[in-house]
Structure formats: structure tokens, C-alpha cells
Coordinates of C-alpha atoms in Angstrom, one line a residue:
Chain G
M11 CA -22.0 -57.8 25.4
Q12 CA -19.9 -60.7 23.4
S13 CA -17.5 -62.7 26.1
L14 CA -14.3 -61.9 24.9
G15 CA -12.3 -64.7 26.3
A16 CA -8.8 -64.4 28.1
A17 CA -7.2 -62.7 25.2
L18 CA -9.7 -59.9 24.8
A19 CA -11.4 -58.0 27.4
A20 CA -14.3 -55.7 26.8
S21 CA -15.8 -52.9 29.3
A22 CA -18.8 -50.8 28.4
L23 CA -18.2 -47.6 28.9
P24 CA -20.5 -45.2 30.8
R25 CA -23.4 -44.0 29.3
A26 CA -24.5 -40.1 29.6
A27 CA -28.0 -41.2 29.1
R28 CA -30.1 -44.1 27.5
A29 CA -31.2 -43.0 24.0
Q30 CA -30.6 -46.9 22.8
A31 CA -32.1 -46.9 19.4
T32 CA -34.8 -49.8 18.8
G33 CA -35.0 -50.2 15.0
D34 CA -36.5 -52.9 13.3
V35 CA -35.0 -53.3 10.0
Y36 CA -38.0 -54.9 8.5
V37 CA -40.0 -51.8 9.1
R38 CA -37.1 -49.8 7.8
G39 CA -37.1 -52.1 4.9
G40 CA -40.0 -50.9 3.4
G41 CA -40.5 -48.5 -0.1
A42 CA -39.1 -45.6 1.8
F43 CA -35.6 -47.5 3.1
R44 CA -32.9 -45.4 3.8
P45 CA -29.7 -46.7 5.5
I46 CA -29.2 -44.7 8.6
V47 CA -26.4 -42.5 8.4
V48 CA -23.2 -42.7 11.2
S49 CA -20.2 -40.4 10.9
V50 CA -17.3 -41.9 11.7
S51 CA -14.4 -40.0 13.0
P52 CA -10.9 -41.3 12.4
L53 CA -9.8 -43.0 16.0
A54 CA -7.2 -41.0 17.6
G55 CA -3.9 -42.9 17.5
D56 CA -5.1 -45.1 14.9
T57 CA -2.6 -46.8 12.1
A58 CA -2.9 -45.6 8.7
G59 CA -3.8 -47.5 5.4
P60 CA -6.4 -50.5 5.0
N61 CA -6.0 -52.4 8.1
S62 CA -6.2 -49.7 10.4
I63 CA -9.5 -49.9 12.7
T64 CA -11.3 -47.1 11.1
M65 CA -10.6 -48.8 7.7
V66 CA -11.8 -52.1 8.5
L67 CA -14.7 -50.7 10.5
T68 CA -15.7 -48.3 7.9
N69 CA -15.7 -51.1 5.3
D70 CA -17.6 -53.7 7.6
L71 CA -20.6 -51.1 8.0
S72 CA -20.5 -49.7 3.9
R73 CA -21.6 -53.7 3.5
S74 CA -23.6 -53.5 6.4
V75 CA -26.7 -52.0 3.8
F76 CA -28.9 -50.8 6.9
V77 CA -25.9 -48.4 8.3
Q78 CA -23.8 -45.7 6.0
P79 CA -20.8 -44.6 7.4
V80 CA -19.6 -41.0 6.2
P81 CA -16.3 -40.2 6.8
G82 CA -15.9 -37.4 10.2
K83 CA -13.6 -35.2 11.4
P84 CA -11.0 -36.0 13.7
G85 CA -11.9 -35.2 17.2
Q86 CA -15.0 -35.3 19.5
P87 CA -18.1 -34.6 17.0
D88 CA -19.3 -31.4 16.2
F89 CA -23.0 -31.8 16.7
A90 CA -24.1 -28.1 15.2
A91 CA -22.2 -29.1 11.9
L92 CA -23.3 -32.4 12.1
K93 CA -27.0 -31.9 12.2
G94 CA -27.5 -30.6 8.8
S95 CA -25.4 -33.5 7.1
G96 CA -27.9 -36.1 7.1
A97 CA -25.6 -37.9 9.9
Q98 CA -28.0 -39.4 13.0
F99 CA -25.2 -41.0 14.7
A100 CA -21.8 -39.8 15.0
L101 CA -18.7 -42.1 16.2
A102 CA -15.5 -41.2 17.7
G103 CA -13.0 -42.8 19.4
A104 CA -9.2 -43.4 20.4
V105 CA -6.7 -46.4 19.8
T106 CA -3.6 -46.9 21.9
P107 CA -0.9 -49.2 21.4
A108 CA 1.4 -50.1 24.2
G109 CA 4.1 -52.9 23.6
G110 CA 2.7 -55.8 21.7
K111 CA -1.2 -54.5 23.3
L112 CA -3.6 -52.5 22.0
G113 CA -6.3 -50.5 24.0
A114 CA -9.4 -49.2 21.9
E115 CA -12.6 -47.2 23.0
F116 CA -15.0 -45.6 20.9
R117 CA -18.4 -43.6 21.8
L118 CA -21.4 -43.6 19.8
F119 CA -23.5 -40.3 19.9
D120 CA -27.0 -39.2 19.0
V121 CA -26.2 -36.2 16.5
N122 CA -29.5 -34.9 17.4
S123 CA -29.2 -35.0 21.3
G124 CA -25.8 -35.0 21.7
Q125 CA -26.0 -37.8 24.1
Q126 CA -24.0 -41.1 24.0
V127 CA -25.9 -44.1 22.9
A128 CA -23.1 -46.9 23.2
G129 CA -19.6 -46.9 24.3
Q130 CA -17.4 -49.7 24.6
R131 CA -13.4 -50.2 25.4
Y132 CA -11.5 -53.1 24.4
D133 CA -7.8 -54.2 25.8
T134 CA -6.2 -57.1 23.9
E135 CA -3.5 -58.2 21.9
A136 CA -2.2 -56.0 19.0
S137 CA -2.6 -58.6 16.5
N138 CA -6.0 -58.7 17.4
A139 CA -6.7 -55.3 15.8
R140 CA -9.4 -56.6 13.0
R141 CA -11.1 -58.5 15.5
V142 CA -11.7 -54.9 17.4
A143 CA -12.8 -53.2 14.6
H144 CA -15.4 -55.6 13.8
L145 CA -16.7 -55.9 17.5
L146 CA -16.5 -52.1 17.4
G147 CA -18.7 -52.2 14.0
D148 CA -21.2 -54.5 15.7
A149 CA -21.7 -52.6 18.9
V150 CA -22.5 -49.6 16.4
F151 CA -24.5 -51.9 14.4
T152 CA -26.6 -52.9 17.3
A153 CA -27.0 -49.6 18.9
V154 CA -28.2 -48.3 15.6
T155 CA -30.5 -51.1 14.2
G156 CA -31.6 -53.0 17.6
E157 CA -30.4 -56.0 15.7
K158 CA -27.6 -58.3 16.7
G159 CA -24.2 -58.0 15.0
F160 CA -22.5 -60.1 12.2
L161 CA -19.1 -58.8 11.8
D162 CA -16.9 -60.1 14.4
S163 CA -17.6 -64.0 12.8
R164 CA -16.0 -66.0 10.1
V165 CA -16.9 -68.0 7.2
V166 CA -15.6 -71.9 6.0
F167 CA -15.6 -72.0 2.3
V168 CA -13.8 -74.1 -0.6
D169 CA -10.8 -72.9 -2.2
E170 CA -10.7 -73.7 -5.7
T171 CA -7.6 -73.6 -8.3
G172 CA -6.8 -75.7 -11.4
P173 CA -8.7 -76.3 -14.4
A174 CA -12.5 -77.0 -14.2
T175 CA -11.9 -80.6 -15.5
K176 CA -9.4 -81.2 -12.9
R177 CA -10.4 -78.5 -10.2
V178 CA -8.5 -78.7 -6.9
K179 CA -10.7 -78.1 -3.8
R180 CA -9.3 -76.9 -0.4
L181 CA -11.4 -76.0 2.7
A182 CA -10.3 -72.7 3.9
I183 CA -11.5 -70.4 6.8
M184 CA -11.7 -66.6 6.6
D185 CA -13.0 -63.6 8.6
Q186 CA -16.4 -62.5 7.1
D187 CA -14.8 -59.4 4.8
G188 CA -12.1 -62.1 3.5
A189 CA -9.3 -61.6 5.5
N190 CA -6.9 -64.2 7.5
V191 CA -7.4 -66.9 5.0
R192 CA -6.3 -70.1 6.2
Y193 CA -6.3 -73.5 4.8
L194 CA -7.4 -76.4 6.6
T195 CA -7.2 -79.2 4.0
K196 CA -4.3 -79.7 1.6
G197 CA -5.6 -79.9 -1.6
D198 CA -4.7 -83.8 -2.2
E199 CA -8.9 -84.6 -1.5
L200 CA -11.7 -83.5 -3.3
V201 CA -13.6 -81.6 -0.4
V202 CA -17.1 -80.2 -0.8
T203 CA -19.9 -78.7 1.3
P204 CA -18.8 -77.5 4.5
N205 CA -21.3 -76.6 7.6
F206 CA -19.6 -74.5 10.1
S207 CA -20.9 -75.6 13.5
Q208 CA -23.0 -72.4 15.3
D209 CA -21.9 -73.8 19.0
A210 CA -18.0 -75.2 18.4
Q211 CA -14.9 -74.6 16.3
E212 CA -16.1 -77.7 13.9
V213 CA -16.8 -78.2 10.5
T214 CA -18.4 -81.0 8.6
F215 CA -18.4 -81.5 4.7
M216 CA -17.7 -84.2 2.3
A217 CA -14.4 -85.4 1.2
Y218 CA -13.0 -88.0 -1.4
A219 CA -10.4 -89.4 0.9
G220 CA -9.6 -92.6 -0.9
Q221 CA -12.2 -93.7 -3.4
K222 CA -15.2 -93.4 -1.1
P223 CA -16.9 -90.1 -0.5
A224 CA -18.0 -89.6 2.9
V225 CA -18.8 -86.9 5.6
Y226 CA -15.9 -85.7 8.1
V227 CA -15.6 -83.6 10.9
L228 CA -12.7 -81.3 11.5
D229 CA -12.1 -79.2 14.5
V230 CA -10.9 -75.8 13.0
E231 CA -8.4 -75.2 15.7
T232 CA -6.5 -78.7 16.6
G233 CA -6.9 -80.1 12.9
R234 CA -8.1 -83.1 14.6
R235 CA -10.8 -85.1 11.9
E236 CA -12.7 -88.3 11.9
E237 CA -15.0 -89.7 9.5
V238 CA -18.9 -89.5 10.8
G239 CA -19.9 -93.3 10.7
N240 CA -18.1 -95.6 8.5
F241 CA -21.1 -96.4 5.9
P242 CA -20.5 -98.5 3.0
Q243 CA -22.3 -96.1 0.7
M244 CA -22.0 -92.4 -0.2
T245 CA -22.7 -90.1 2.7
F246 CA -23.1 -86.1 1.6
A247 CA -24.9 -82.9 2.2
P248 CA -24.0 -82.9 6.2
R249 CA -25.3 -80.2 8.6
F250 CA -25.0 -79.3 12.3
S251 CA -28.4 -79.5 14.7
P252 CA -28.1 -76.6 17.0
G253 CA -25.9 -77.4 19.7
G254 CA -23.5 -79.0 17.1
R255 CA -23.8 -82.5 18.8
K256 CA -25.5 -84.4 15.7
I257 CA -25.2 -84.2 12.2
A258 CA -28.0 -84.6 9.6
M259 CA -27.2 -86.2 6.4
S260 CA -27.9 -88.0 3.0
I261 CA -27.0 -91.8 2.7
S262 CA -27.1 -92.6 -0.9
A263 CA -28.4 -96.2 -1.6
G264 CA -29.1 -97.4 -5.4
E265 CA -31.2 -94.8 -7.1
T266 CA -32.2 -93.3 -3.7
S267 CA -30.9 -90.8 -1.2
S268 CA -32.3 -90.6 2.1
L269 CA -31.7 -87.9 5.3
F270 CA -30.4 -89.8 8.5
L271 CA -29.3 -88.4 12.0
M272 CA -26.1 -89.3 13.4
D273 CA -25.9 -88.5 17.3
L274 CA -22.1 -87.6 17.5
A275 CA -21.5 -88.8 21.1
T276 CA -23.3 -92.2 20.6
R277 CA -22.9 -92.5 16.9
A278 CA -26.5 -94.1 16.7
T279 CA -28.1 -93.3 13.3
T280 CA -31.5 -92.5 13.0
R281 CA -33.4 -92.8 9.3
L282 CA -35.3 -89.6 8.8
T283 CA -37.0 -89.8 5.2
N284 CA -37.8 -93.0 3.4
E285 CA -39.3 -92.1 0.0
Q286 CA -37.9 -93.6 -3.4
A287 CA -36.7 -89.7 -4.0
I288 CA -33.6 -87.4 -3.5
D289 CA -33.8 -86.2 -0.2
T290 CA -31.0 -84.0 0.5
A291 CA -29.7 -80.6 1.7
P292 CA -31.0 -80.8 5.7
S293 CA -31.2 -77.5 7.4
F294 CA -32.2 -77.4 11.0
S295 CA -34.7 -74.7 12.7
P296 CA -32.8 -72.7 15.0
D297 CA -34.7 -74.4 17.9
G298 CA -34.0 -77.8 16.7
S299 CA -37.5 -78.8 16.6
K300 CA -37.6 -79.0 12.6
I301 CA -35.6 -79.8 9.3
V302 CA -36.2 -78.1 6.2
F303 CA -34.5 -80.2 3.2
E304 CA -35.0 -80.8 -0.6
S305 CA -36.7 -83.8 -2.4
D306 CA -37.7 -84.5 -5.8
R307 CA -40.6 -86.9 -4.5
G308 CA -42.8 -84.9 -6.0
G309 CA -41.1 -84.7 -9.6
T310 CA -38.9 -82.2 -9.4
Q311 CA -36.3 -80.3 -6.5
Q312 CA -38.8 -78.7 -3.9
L313 CA -38.5 -77.9 -0.2
Y314 CA -40.2 -79.6 2.6
V315 CA -40.3 -79.1 6.1
M316 CA -40.8 -81.8 8.9
S317 CA -40.2 -82.9 12.4
A318 CA -36.4 -83.1 13.5
A319 CA -37.5 -86.6 14.3
G320 CA -38.5 -87.3 10.5
G321 CA -41.9 -88.9 9.3
G322 CA -44.3 -86.8 7.3
A323 CA -43.2 -83.6 5.4
T324 CA -44.8 -80.8 4.4
R325 CA -43.9 -79.1 0.8
I326 CA -43.7 -75.5 1.2
T327 CA -42.4 -74.3 -2.2
F328 CA -44.9 -73.8 -4.9
G329 CA -43.3 -70.9 -7.1
A330 CA -42.1 -71.1 -10.8
G331 CA -39.0 -73.3 -11.0
R332 CA -36.9 -76.1 -8.6
Y333 CA -36.1 -75.2 -4.8
S334 CA -32.8 -76.4 -3.4
T335 CA -30.2 -75.8 -0.8
P336 CA -32.4 -74.2 1.7
A337 CA -30.8 -72.8 4.7
W338 CA -33.1 -72.2 8.0
S339 CA -31.8 -68.7 9.1
P340 CA -30.4 -68.3 12.9
K341 CA -33.4 -66.0 14.0
G342 CA -35.6 -68.5 12.8
D343 CA -38.0 -66.1 10.5
L344 CA -36.8 -66.7 6.8
I345 CA -35.5 -70.2 4.9
A346 CA -32.9 -69.0 2.3
F347 CA -32.8 -71.2 -0.9
T348 CA -31.6 -71.7 -4.4
R349 CA -34.2 -71.4 -7.1
Q350 CA -33.6 -72.8 -10.8
G351 CA -36.2 -71.0 -13.3
A352 CA -36.4 -69.0 -16.5
N353 CA -33.7 -66.2 -15.2
G354 CA -31.2 -68.9 -14.2
F355 CA -30.0 -69.6 -11.0
G356 CA -31.5 -67.3 -8.3
I357 CA -31.1 -66.9 -4.7
G358 CA -33.9 -66.0 -2.4
V359 CA -35.5 -66.2 1.0
M360 CA -39.2 -67.0 2.1
K361 CA -40.8 -67.5 5.5
P362 CA -40.8 -71.1 6.7
D363 CA -44.2 -72.1 5.6
G364 CA -43.3 -71.0 2.0
S365 CA -45.0 -67.4 2.2
G366 CA -43.2 -64.0 1.2
E367 CA -40.5 -65.1 -1.4
R368 CA -38.6 -62.5 -2.3
I369 CA -35.7 -63.3 -5.0
L370 CA -32.4 -61.4 -3.9
T371 CA -30.2 -62.0 -6.9
E372 CA -30.7 -63.8 -10.2
G373 CA -28.5 -65.3 -13.3
F374 CA -26.3 -68.1 -14.1
H375 CA -25.4 -69.7 -11.6
N376 CA -25.7 -68.7 -7.8
E377 CA -25.9 -71.3 -5.6
G378 CA -26.0 -72.4 -1.9
P379 CA -26.8 -69.5 0.5
T380 CA -25.8 -69.5 4.2
F381 CA -27.3 -67.0 6.9
A382 CA -25.1 -64.4 8.8
P383 CA -25.5 -65.3 12.5
N384 CA -27.9 -62.2 12.9
G385 CA -30.2 -63.7 10.1
L386 CA -29.7 -60.2 8.1
F387 CA -27.4 -61.2 5.2
V388 CA -26.6 -64.1 3.2
M389 CA -23.5 -65.5 1.4
Y390 CA -23.5 -67.4 -1.6
F391 CA -21.5 -68.5 -4.3
S392 CA -22.0 -67.1 -7.9
D393 CA -20.2 -69.5 -10.9
P394 CA -20.2 -67.9 -14.7
G395 CA -20.2 -71.5 -15.8
G396 CA -17.7 -73.5 -18.5
G397 CA -14.1 -73.2 -17.8
G398 CA -14.2 -70.2 -15.3
G399 CA -14.7 -70.7 -11.7
A400 CA -17.3 -69.4 -8.8
K401 CA -16.8 -66.2 -6.2
I402 CA -18.6 -65.5 -3.2
F403 CA -21.1 -62.9 -2.7
M404 CA -23.0 -61.3 0.2
S405 CA -26.3 -59.9 -0.2
D406 CA -28.6 -58.7 2.8
V407 CA -32.3 -60.1 3.2
L408 CA -34.3 -57.5 1.6
G409 CA -31.8 -57.7 -1.8
R410 CA -30.5 -54.2 -1.9
S411 CA -27.2 -55.2 -2.0
R412 CA -24.7 -57.5 -3.7
F413 CA -21.0 -57.5 -2.8
A414 CA -18.1 -59.7 -3.7
V415 CA -16.3 -61.1 -1.0
P416 CA -12.6 -61.0 -1.8
T417 CA -10.8 -64.7 -1.7
P418 CA -7.3 -65.3 -3.2
H419 CA -8.8 -67.4 -6.0
Y420 CA -12.2 -69.1 -7.4
A421 CA -14.1 -70.1 -4.2
S422 CA -17.1 -71.7 -3.4
D423 CA -19.5 -73.1 -0.7
P424 CA -19.8 -70.5 1.9
S425 CA -20.7 -71.6 5.4
W426 CA -21.0 -68.7 7.8
G427 CA -20.1 -69.5 11.5
P428 CA -21.4 -67.9 14.5
L429 CA -20.4 -64.8 16.4
R430 CA -17.2 -65.4 17.6
K431 CA -16.9 -66.1 21.7
Chain O
M11 CA -0.2 -67.2 -33.2
M12 CA -2.5 -68.4 -35.9
N13 CA 0.5 -69.4 -38.3
M14 CA 2.4 -71.3 -35.4
A15 CA -0.8 -73.3 -34.4
A16 CA -1.4 -74.4 -38.1
A17 CA 2.4 -75.7 -38.1
R18 CA 1.8 -77.6 -34.9
G19 CA -1.3 -79.0 -36.6
A20 CA 0.8 -80.1 -39.4
K21 CA 3.4 -81.6 -37.6
L22 CA 1.0 -83.5 -35.4
G23 CA -0.6 -84.8 -38.7
L24 CA 2.6 -86.1 -40.1
A25 CA 3.6 -87.9 -36.6
L26 CA 0.2 -89.7 -36.7
V27 CA 0.9 -90.8 -40.4
A28 CA 4.3 -92.1 -39.2
A29 CA 2.5 -94.2 -36.3
L30 CA -0.2 -95.5 -38.5
S31 CA 2.8 -96.9 -40.8
M32 CA 4.5 -98.4 -38.1
A33 CA 1.7 -100.4 -37.0
A34 CA 1.1 -101.7 -40.4
C35 CA 4.6 -103.2 -40.6
A36 CA 5.1 -104.4 -36.7
R37 CA 1.5 -105.4 -36.2
T38 CA 1.9 -104.7 -32.3
A39 CA -0.3 -102.5 -30.7
N40 CA 2.2 -101.5 -28.1
D41 CA 3.3 -99.0 -31.1
L42 CA -0.1 -97.5 -30.7
G43 CA -0.1 -96.8 -27.0
G44 CA -2.1 -93.7 -26.3
A45 CA -3.0 -93.2 -30.1
G46 CA -6.5 -93.0 -29.4
A47 CA -10.0 -94.0 -30.9
G48 CA -9.0 -93.3 -34.3
V49 CA -6.5 -96.2 -34.7
A50 CA -7.0 -98.2 -31.5
G51 CA -9.0 -101.1 -33.7
A52 CA -5.6 -102.6 -33.4
A53 CA -5.8 -102.6 -29.4
T54 CA -4.7 -105.7 -27.8
P55 CA -8.0 -107.8 -27.5
G56 CA -9.2 -107.8 -23.5
S57 CA -7.1 -104.6 -22.8
A58 CA -8.4 -101.6 -21.2
Q59 CA -7.6 -99.9 -24.4
D60 CA -9.6 -102.4 -26.8
F61 CA -12.7 -101.6 -23.8
T62 CA -12.5 -98.0 -24.3
A63 CA -12.0 -97.9 -28.0
N64 CA -14.0 -100.7 -29.6
V65 CA -16.6 -101.0 -26.8
G66 CA -16.9 -97.7 -25.4
D67 CA -16.7 -97.3 -21.8
R68 CA -19.1 -94.2 -21.3
V69 CA -23.3 -93.7 -21.8
F70 CA -24.8 -90.4 -22.0
F71 CA -27.9 -88.9 -20.3
S72 CA -30.6 -86.4 -21.3
Q73 CA -30.5 -83.2 -18.8
D74 CA -31.5 -84.2 -15.1
S75 CA -32.2 -87.6 -16.5
T76 CA -31.6 -91.2 -15.5
Q77 CA -33.0 -93.1 -18.7
L78 CA -31.1 -95.1 -20.5
S79 CA -31.5 -94.5 -24.6
G80 CA -31.3 -96.5 -27.1
A81 CA -27.7 -95.6 -27.8
A82 CA -27.1 -96.1 -24.1
T83 CA -28.4 -99.7 -23.9
A84 CA -26.5 -100.6 -27.4
T85 CA -23.2 -99.4 -25.4
L86 CA -23.9 -101.2 -22.2
D87 CA -25.0 -104.7 -24.2
K88 CA -21.5 -104.2 -25.7
Q89 CA -19.8 -103.9 -22.4
A90 CA -21.8 -106.6 -21.0
A91 CA -20.7 -109.0 -23.4
W92 CA -16.9 -107.7 -23.4
L93 CA -17.2 -108.3 -19.4
Q94 CA -18.4 -111.9 -19.7
R95 CA -15.5 -112.6 -22.5
Y96 CA -13.1 -110.9 -20.0
P97 CA -14.2 -112.1 -16.4
N98 CA -11.4 -111.1 -14.6
Y99 CA -11.6 -107.6 -14.7
S100 CA -13.4 -105.3 -11.8
F101 CA -14.8 -102.1 -12.4
T102 CA -15.8 -98.9 -11.3
I103 CA -19.1 -97.1 -12.8
E104 CA -18.7 -93.4 -12.4
G105 CA -21.7 -91.3 -12.3
H106 CA -21.4 -87.7 -13.4
A107 CA -23.8 -84.7 -14.1
D108 CA -23.7 -81.4 -15.9
E109 CA -23.2 -78.2 -14.0
R110 CA -27.0 -77.1 -14.3
G111 CA -27.8 -78.5 -11.0
T112 CA -26.8 -77.8 -7.4
R113 CA -24.1 -79.5 -6.0
E114 CA -25.6 -81.7 -3.6
Y115 CA -28.5 -83.0 -5.8
N116 CA -25.8 -83.4 -8.7
F117 CA -24.1 -86.2 -6.1
A118 CA -27.4 -87.9 -5.6
L119 CA -28.2 -87.7 -9.5
G120 CA -24.8 -89.2 -10.6
A121 CA -25.3 -91.9 -8.1
R122 CA -28.8 -92.5 -9.5
R123 CA -27.0 -92.8 -13.0
A124 CA -24.2 -95.0 -11.7
A125 CA -27.0 -97.2 -9.8
V126 CA -29.1 -97.6 -13.1
T127 CA -26.0 -98.5 -15.2
K128 CA -25.2 -100.9 -12.8
Q129 CA -28.7 -102.8 -12.8
Y130 CA -28.6 -102.8 -16.6
L131 CA -25.1 -104.7 -16.6
A132 CA -26.3 -106.9 -13.6
A133 CA -29.7 -107.7 -15.7
R134 CA -26.9 -108.4 -18.5
G135 CA -25.5 -111.4 -16.2
I136 CA -22.4 -109.4 -14.7
A137 CA -21.8 -110.5 -11.2
A138 CA -22.6 -107.5 -8.7
S139 CA -19.2 -108.4 -6.7
R140 CA -17.3 -107.0 -9.8
M141 CA -19.1 -103.6 -9.6
R142 CA -18.6 -100.7 -7.5
T143 CA -20.3 -97.2 -7.9
I144 CA -19.0 -93.8 -7.3
S145 CA -20.6 -90.3 -7.9
Y146 CA -18.5 -87.3 -8.8
G147 CA -21.9 -84.9 -9.0
K148 CA -20.7 -82.1 -11.5
E149 CA -17.4 -82.3 -9.9
R150 CA -15.4 -83.7 -12.8
P151 CA -16.3 -82.6 -16.1
V152 CA -15.0 -83.5 -19.1
A153 CA -15.9 -80.7 -21.3
T154 CA -16.1 -77.0 -20.4
C155 CA -18.0 -74.5 -22.1
N156 CA -21.6 -72.9 -21.5
D157 CA -23.7 -75.1 -23.8
E158 CA -25.1 -78.0 -24.3
S159 CA -22.5 -79.6 -26.6
C160 CA -20.0 -79.8 -23.7
W161 CA -23.0 -80.5 -21.1
N162 CA -24.3 -83.4 -23.0
Q163 CA -20.5 -84.9 -22.8
N164 CA -20.5 -84.7 -19.2
R165 CA -23.9 -86.4 -18.1
R166 CA -22.3 -89.5 -18.2
A167 CA -21.8 -93.1 -16.6
V168 CA -18.2 -94.4 -17.2
T169 CA -17.3 -97.7 -16.7
V170 CA -13.5 -97.9 -15.4
L171 CA -11.9 -101.1 -15.4
T172 CA -9.9 -101.5 -12.2
G173 CA -9.3 -105.2 -11.4
A174 CA -6.4 -106.9 -13.4
G175 CA -7.3 -108.2 -16.9
S176 CA -6.9 -111.9 -18.0

């Protein structure tokens, strides 16, 4: 499975038999939807408390919606006892700390057959314990649902402190469960709308450095930062292309904001749209061939799809209200958006042709969805307005769940990065 | 709590009366520094306070609109006359939006409001070289409540004097 780099080595444990689940969550997402219950036995040798691998894993799975963890008895699963419990799968394993190092292994069993369906061993630094828990959770999620994992991933967001009239905004990065927050800017400049590359440890964002708002790229590991081009006008709403070699963004000129594409290597800048309109919030399809964006060219904000080379655009939203901040799922099957309508600001998803709209949450004021790396969840921020501030929430694409993501302060503009390598 | 607040208000009222009488005696604007619009009629002509208090440094917009109202053009006409009279000032026009819009759209909307304001002043004879524009979108509200009484203060274009005056 994941390539774990030098610091974290994983090896598959032999399977007693192939009983791989091949679930399709969309089928399961029908009216009779029930999460798949997994009995999780505390890992032998694990530490106690909320930072134990067992607890981090259980917290992960409890937010996964499609998988429901229930506490199991220590030791190997008692299949006879589990059969009547509703649990379809049982997880057991062990943690072996050894002098700053950590070994962890788990096996996942089908309760009915008693056969092993997945197994993995991880050897790493002890400081990677939470990552091991996320990797383990992803392995379980994939084995049970047949879908890719999403737990071993990070989110870039904007940390907000101070009064609303003088809000201090800092770029920050955290694990998807809110742990390990690290600040990427100091708060001496206004920073907004980060976009996390799906391919490199880079984030692009808009900052008011000096007096000119402009788009920047920052390497989250080295801290190296540079302005994307040097335009006299305001540049904003940057998004990486798949592959991370180009950035689509808006450039403001008078009353108009148009979309442009910049090649980060050559700095060549190509105009994508040319309307007397506000064209902004671009998002690439995962194959890089198309861009969905918002435009008020028809009078109010609506979503349009065009070739990634620019040119003619097709409107895809015709529902009640104004549509904005589109985000194309990394799976390619859905576009998430903000919808302003009679019920405030909702977050929804639709197919890329605009059909199948589903509102996941509504109220004042939800904004800015970003997809999990497996396309099954979105994070967005929700702001009660007035003098308060925003917090980040996570929902599944079926709209069955809404979890607050814990952050140290107010938080907005989440951008969900890829599975870690 | 209530009593303390009332007492503080009373003290402030007394202080303001004192400041006014001083101004009446000394006839200098310096005594009034920062006293606000209520008494700024005595601000030095041509000063930034004069511009803010006697001309009006901002115009307001309807929701999601960049249309200049009659009140807005009246203010901008006064701004243009003042800026003609004091030609050494350069200035920045800040465009702002209320919170009822998505962040990136509001950056573009604020830019539009600043651009419309700039075009109006240019049409009244102010050199484009004196003006720059910036949009803050919904990032810098001046009033924070959840109703129109705050939103209509936040949907604004503010003319901020930057260069040295005469």
C-alpha cells in the first residue's frame, strides 16, 4: 500500500484467505444505509489515554461514517461471541515499543468466516504513533469499503484570532483530525484561501504582504516562499493543477476579474477567460483537462465548466440560489460548492454535469468545501457571523454527518491535502 | 456594571464639554485632535481630519451592488472638489464588502467598488496617477453584528489619503 519513506516501513502480513470486501459506498448509501460495524480490540502493548493508537484509530473510524467502530475485548477476537453482536469485522493487533522505535501490527477478520481479510505491520519512530493509527485506520477503511483511505492526510487552513474588525490570520497545517497544528506564517500579514498541492508539500495562497494583495507559493517543509508572478493588479483565488506545475488564479483589472493560468517553471501566463465579469474560484478536474469555476457573467454567481486551456464555458448550475467556490473531487465524480439561497449558505455536491445536486448542510454561514483525498468527505468552514468567528467542519458526501474539527482558535479556509507518502 | 458604565459615560460627557470650551478659547485645531466628527468643523482646512470630517471619506453600496447612489455621488463630488483644491495628496481607494458573500467573490466585488469610485473621481478631473485601489473583500468590517445596520456600514469604498498634503 502506501510508500512510507525511510522513516516508516510497512509490510503486509500474510492472509489466511482472500475475503476482500469490494464495497461500493454509493450503493450502501441508499435508504437502507447502515455503517459497517467493526469490533476494535485494544491493541496489546498500546499506551493508555487519548493519544494511544487504539483511541486515535477509533476516533478516526467514528468520523468515517461508513465504518462504525465498537470496543472489542482485549486479545484475539471471539468470533462465536461476535456473531450475534452486529459486528461484521473484528480488528486485533499489538504495539511493541522498543527504545524510541515503534512496531505495530494488526489483523482484520471477517466475523462470519473467521478469516483474515487484511493485515499490516509498521516499523517506525515512536513519534509517528498517530500516523501509524491513521495508516491503520485507512487500511481498515479500504478493506471494509473497497474505497481509498483518507486518514493519513493533512489540512492547511487559516487560524483566526483577535476581534473581527482586526482579525489576525495565520496559515497553519494540521492532521485531518486536528492534531499537530503548526503555523506557517506569523500573523503580521493578512493571509487567506490556501490551496494544498495534491502532489508536493506546497501551498498556494493570497497574502497582503506590503500593500498589494497577491498570490504566493510556500513550501510547507522548508518555508521557502515566493510570489507567483509580479502583477500590478490584485491576484487571488489560486489553485494548483493536478501535478502541481501550474496555478490557475484570478487577476483583477478594473471592474473585471478574469482567470489566468501560470506555468510555475516558465512563468508563462495564459488568459483563460475574457468576459466583463467576476470569474474566480477555479478548480481542476483530477485528469487536468477541465476547470470548474464561478462567474457572475449571467447576472449572479453560477458554476461553469470549461477546458483547462480556456475558451467556451458551459453553465452547470440552475438550482435556486447562487453557486460559488466549486471544488472538483479527486475521484472526479462530484463537484462540491457553496450555495447561497433562502436557507443561508449551504454546502452541497453535484455531478460534474450539474445533475444530482445534494445539499449536505445549510445555515448561516457555511463556505468553501474541500475534498478528502478519497473524495468521500468534505471539510468547510461555518461562521455564525457578526463578531464571532468560523470553525471547520467535516461532512461525508452523502450528508449523513457533520463533525467539528478541533482547532486552537477560530479557523477557516481549509484545504485538504493528499494521502501522505 | 450598569452603574459603572453610566458613571463613565457621564465623565466622558464632561471631558467633551471641556475640550469644546478650550477650542473656543484657543481657536486651534490641535486641541481637538481625535475629537471626532462632532467637533471637527474646526479641523485645519486641507488636513486629513478636514477631509474625513467635512468632506466624508467613504461611500456606501447596496447589497451585492456597485451602483453609486445619489448620496454616494454627492460625497464623491465633494471629495473631487477637495482633492482638486489640495492637489498634493495621493490616495488609496479601499473597496469593502459585507460578510454575506463568499470570500473570493467579495475580493472581486470590493475591487469593483473601488474601481467604480476611482472612475467617478477620474471623471471629475482627478488624475489617475494620484489614485490606487485595493480590495479587502469582507476581511475588514467596521461594524460587527448580524443585521443590516452593520452590513450597510461594511459595504463601502473608503478614500484614504496617503501622500503628504500641501
